[in-house]
């Protein structure tokens, strides 16, 4: 592509914007591109925001998985976005049409292959049926998981996600179950995905998860900046193979960058950037 300057909007909470925008900026420098990221108000009407960004010449948008928005406002959807109903990237074409993409499925698949290449996929338990968890559940089904157990603090959300996953998968692997049987299903599982949003109710469920960990269970924690009480540190302490959410965030950012610029991102460099950006201050002294 001959274009060397891009204006990109990021619709995300402030903490996620600061990391994602810097990941994009550093990758753009490696490609000798001028790449400006602007933080956009996630409270605005999505359709109006799309129109305004089109008028002001934005090349594309990145959208945090936690941000809910109507996909009907877009001019078109990629295959993955149409399947999941989730949009994490918007690209404006030369004709001004805004196409929505779900980079979460591809990002999770790439992160899983990089961090847990030999992960057993017979039985997987996923806790959390919203946000990035939607894309992950579809990605797991596409990877061939035989039994995908979905649990959420809201049982209706788990049931709806199971139905959506099974509509697109011939062997219909997904089933929804109440939180009360989480421990039972974890005892039989090969892997656990934690996609819980932070709420008082989810904190209680997270405690059950931590108490149910065992060393032969692989763990994926979608929290990309875990605190001391989160699942990933407890899993590592037991010797569990762990896929941290930061890897998925990086692979999603790399895919967003590629969609906007048409250039292949260097994910290994971006993972190093993420480690640098999220390291404790003492690590830089």
PDB file of C-alpha atoms in Angstrom, residues 17-138:
ATOM      1  CA  UNK A  17      -6.456   2.689  25.527  1.00  0.00           C
ATOM      2  CA  UNK A  18      -3.085   3.723  26.934  1.00  0.00           C
ATOM      3  CA  UNK A  19      -1.620   0.257  26.336  1.00  0.00           C
ATOM      4  CA  UNK A  20      -3.296  -0.440  22.976  1.00  0.00           C
ATOM      5  CA  UNK A  21      -2.461   2.945  21.474  1.00  0.00           C
ATOM      6  CA  UNK A  22       1.198   2.558  22.420  1.00  0.00           C
ATOM      7  CA  UNK A  23       1.289  -0.951  20.924  1.00  0.00           C
ATOM      8  CA  UNK A  24      -0.038   0.485  17.655  1.00  0.00           C
ATOM      9  CA  UNK A  25       2.349   3.444  17.726  1.00  0.00           C
ATOM     10  CA  UNK A  26       5.452   1.319  18.295  1.00  0.00           C
ATOM     11  CA  UNK A  27       4.478  -1.147  15.577  1.00  0.00           C
ATOM     12  CA  UNK A  28       3.843   1.728  13.168  1.00  0.00           C
ATOM     13  CA  UNK A  29       7.344   3.056  13.868  1.00  0.00           C
ATOM     14  CA  UNK A  30       8.804  -0.272  12.846  1.00  0.00           C
ATOM     15  CA  UNK A  31       6.982   0.088   9.519  1.00  0.00           C
ATOM     16  CA  UNK A  32       7.990   3.771   9.176  1.00  0.00           C
ATOM     17  CA  UNK A  33       4.339   4.863   9.259  1.00  0.00           C
ATOM     18  CA  UNK A  34       2.686   7.907  10.802  1.00  0.00           C
ATOM     19  CA  UNK A  35      -0.080   6.415  12.931  1.00  0.00           C
ATOM     20  CA  UNK A  36      -2.182   8.647  15.170  1.00  0.00           C
ATOM     21  CA  UNK A  37      -4.459   7.045  17.783  1.00  0.00           C
ATOM     22  CA  UNK A  38      -7.293   9.012  19.329  1.00  0.00           C
ATOM     23  CA  UNK A  39      -9.329   7.999  22.377  1.00  0.00           C
ATOM     24  CA  UNK A  40     -13.036   8.079  21.506  1.00  0.00           C
ATOM     25  CA  UNK A  41     -15.988   8.438  23.881  1.00  0.00           C
ATOM     26  CA  UNK A  42     -17.529   5.001  24.405  1.00  0.00           C
ATOM     27  CA  UNK A  43     -20.762   6.603  25.702  1.00  0.00           C
ATOM     28  CA  UNK A  44     -21.653   8.203  22.358  1.00  0.00           C
ATOM     29  CA  UNK A  45     -24.220   6.757  19.963  1.00  0.00           C
ATOM     30  CA  UNK A  46     -22.279   4.245  17.872  1.00  0.00           C
ATOM     31  CA  UNK A  47     -23.941   5.107  14.565  1.00  0.00           C
ATOM     32  CA  UNK A  48     -23.271   8.826  15.030  1.00  0.00           C
ATOM     33  CA  UNK A  49     -19.685   8.092  16.032  1.00  0.00           C
ATOM     34  CA  UNK A  50     -19.158   6.021  12.871  1.00  0.00           C
ATOM     35  CA  UNK A  51     -20.478   8.853  10.712  1.00  0.00           C
ATOM     36  CA  UNK A  52     -18.335  11.476  12.440  1.00  0.00           C
ATOM     37  CA  UNK A  53     -15.172   9.375  12.096  1.00  0.00           C
ATOM     38  CA  UNK A  54     -15.919   8.860   8.405  1.00  0.00           C
ATOM     39  CA  UNK A  55     -16.264  12.616   7.877  1.00  0.00           C
ATOM     40  CA  UNK A  56     -13.028  13.371   9.743  1.00  0.00           C
ATOM     41  CA  UNK A  57     -11.039  10.881   7.670  1.00  0.00           C
ATOM     42  CA  UNK A  58     -10.410   8.063  10.139  1.00  0.00           C
ATOM     43  CA  UNK A  59      -8.888   4.942   8.578  1.00  0.00           C
ATOM     44  CA  UNK A  60     -10.401   2.646  11.177  1.00  0.00           C
ATOM     45  CA  UNK A  61     -11.430   2.065  14.765  1.00  0.00           C
ATOM     46  CA  UNK A  62     -10.491  -0.383  17.481  1.00  0.00           C
ATOM     47  CA  UNK A  63     -13.267  -1.340  19.891  1.00  0.00           C
ATOM     48  CA  UNK A  64     -12.719  -2.956  23.292  1.00  0.00           C
ATOM     49  CA  UNK A  65     -14.634  -6.221  23.645  1.00  0.00           C
ATOM     50  CA  UNK A  66     -16.204  -4.859  26.833  1.00  0.00           C
ATOM     51  CA  UNK A  67     -17.917  -2.042  24.872  1.00  0.00           C
ATOM     52  CA  UNK A  68     -21.459  -2.951  23.801  1.00  0.00           C
ATOM     53  CA  UNK A  69     -22.654  -1.469  20.511  1.00  0.00           C
ATOM     54  CA  UNK A  70     -25.172  -2.271  17.746  1.00  0.00           C
ATOM     55  CA  UNK A  71     -23.602  -4.010  14.751  1.00  0.00           C
ATOM     56  CA  UNK A  72     -26.586  -2.849  12.675  1.00  0.00           C
ATOM     57  CA  UNK A  73     -24.940   0.588  12.438  1.00  0.00           C
ATOM     58  CA  UNK A  74     -22.174  -0.848  10.238  1.00  0.00           C
ATOM     59  CA  UNK A  75     -22.252  -1.177   6.450  1.00  0.00           C
ATOM     60  CA  UNK A  76     -20.909  -4.721   6.488  1.00  0.00           C
ATOM     61  CA  UNK A  77     -19.459  -7.473   8.691  1.00  0.00           C
ATOM     62  CA  UNK A  78     -16.628  -9.957   8.297  1.00  0.00           C
ATOM     63  CA  UNK A  79     -17.470 -13.664   8.544  1.00  0.00           C
ATOM     64  CA  UNK A  80     -16.270 -13.824  12.155  1.00  0.00           C
ATOM     65  CA  UNK A  81     -18.197 -10.704  13.197  1.00  0.00           C
ATOM     66  CA  UNK A  82     -21.371 -11.991  11.567  1.00  0.00           C
ATOM     67  CA  UNK A  83     -20.934 -15.275  13.436  1.00  0.00           C
ATOM     68  CA  UNK A  84     -20.287 -13.837  16.896  1.00  0.00           C
ATOM     69  CA  UNK A  85     -22.229 -10.575  16.709  1.00  0.00           C
ATOM     70  CA  UNK A  86     -19.115  -8.896  18.150  1.00  0.00           C
ATOM     71  CA  UNK A  87     -17.101  -6.111  16.527  1.00  0.00           C
ATOM     72  CA  UNK A  88     -13.633  -5.221  17.798  1.00  0.00           C
ATOM     73  CA  UNK A  89     -12.351  -3.410  14.704  1.00  0.00           C
ATOM     74  CA  UNK A  90     -13.898  -1.163  12.068  1.00  0.00           C
ATOM     75  CA  UNK A  91     -12.194  -0.399   8.769  1.00  0.00           C
ATOM     76  CA  UNK A  92     -13.286   2.388   6.416  1.00  0.00           C
ATOM     77  CA  UNK A  93     -12.981   1.487   2.747  1.00  0.00           C
ATOM     78  CA  UNK A  94     -12.081   3.870  -0.059  1.00  0.00           C
ATOM     79  CA  UNK A  95     -15.818   4.296  -0.656  1.00  0.00           C
ATOM     80  CA  UNK A  96     -16.374   5.255   2.990  1.00  0.00           C
ATOM     81  CA  UNK A  97     -18.158   2.015   3.893  1.00  0.00           C
ATOM     82  CA  UNK A  98     -17.534   0.893   7.496  1.00  0.00           C
ATOM     83  CA  UNK A  99     -16.909  -2.854   7.819  1.00  0.00           C
ATOM     84  CA  UNK A 100     -16.867  -4.496  11.234  1.00  0.00           C
ATOM     85  CA  UNK A 101     -14.446  -7.282  12.159  1.00  0.00           C
ATOM     86  CA  UNK A 102     -14.213  -9.549  15.187  1.00  0.00           C
ATOM     87  CA  UNK A 103     -10.487  -9.949  15.773  1.00  0.00           C
ATOM     88  CA  UNK A 104     -11.070 -11.827  19.029  1.00  0.00           C
ATOM     89  CA  UNK A 105     -11.524 -15.282  17.488  1.00  0.00           C
ATOM     90  CA  UNK A 106      -8.307 -15.065  15.492  1.00  0.00           C
ATOM     91  CA  UNK A 107      -6.434 -13.438  18.394  1.00  0.00           C
ATOM     92  CA  UNK A 108      -7.382 -16.195  20.835  1.00  0.00           C
ATOM     93  CA  UNK A 109      -6.493 -18.951  18.362  1.00  0.00           C
ATOM     94  CA  UNK A 110      -3.086 -17.379  17.701  1.00  0.00           C
ATOM     95  CA  UNK A 111      -2.408 -16.774  21.403  1.00  0.00           C
ATOM     96  CA  UNK A 112      -3.396 -20.350  22.291  1.00  0.00           C
ATOM     97  CA  UNK A 113      -1.117 -21.782  19.608  1.00  0.00           C
ATOM     98  CA  UNK A 114       1.794 -19.626  20.805  1.00  0.00           C
ATOM     99  CA  UNK A 115       1.412 -20.030  24.579  1.00  0.00           C
ATOM    100  CA  UNK A 116      -0.195 -23.490  24.914  1.00  0.00           C
ATOM    101  CA  UNK A 117       0.634 -25.364  21.677  1.00  0.00           C
ATOM    102  CA  UNK A 118      -0.111 -28.812  23.109  1.00  0.00           C
ATOM    103  CA  UNK A 119      -3.238 -27.931  25.065  1.00  0.00           C
ATOM    104  CA  UNK A 120      -5.747 -30.784  25.320  1.00  0.00           C
ATOM    105  CA  UNK A 121      -9.138 -29.753  23.966  1.00  0.00           C
ATOM    106  CA  UNK A 122     -11.450 -32.594  24.899  1.00  0.00           C
ATOM    107  CA  UNK A 123     -13.238 -30.836  27.776  1.00  0.00           C
ATOM    108  CA  UNK A 124     -12.990 -27.101  28.410  1.00  0.00           C
ATOM    109  CA  UNK A 125     -14.866 -25.043  30.989  1.00  0.00           C
ATOM    110  CA  UNK A 126     -15.417 -21.349  30.247  1.00  0.00           C
ATOM    111  CA  UNK A 127     -16.666 -19.015  32.955  1.00  0.00           C
ATOM    112  CA  UNK A 128     -18.067 -15.758  31.581  1.00  0.00           C
ATOM    113  CA  UNK A 129     -20.333 -15.432  28.529  1.00  0.00           C
ATOM    114  CA  UNK A 130     -19.967 -11.756  27.608  1.00  0.00           C
ATOM    115  CA  UNK A 131     -17.336  -9.465  26.085  1.00  0.00           C
ATOM    116  CA  UNK A 132     -14.247 -11.271  24.790  1.00  0.00           C
ATOM    117  CA  UNK A 133     -15.691 -14.525  26.158  1.00  0.00           C
ATOM    118  CA  UNK A 134     -18.136 -14.634  23.245  1.00  0.00           C
ATOM    119  CA  UNK A 135     -15.335 -14.658  20.671  1.00  0.00           C
ATOM    120  CA  UNK A 136     -13.307 -17.163  22.698  1.00  0.00           C
ATOM    121  CA  UNK A 137     -16.203 -19.628  22.946  1.00  0.00           C
ATOM    122  CA  UNK A 138     -16.675 -19.563  19.162  1.00  0.00           C
TER     123      UNK A 138
END
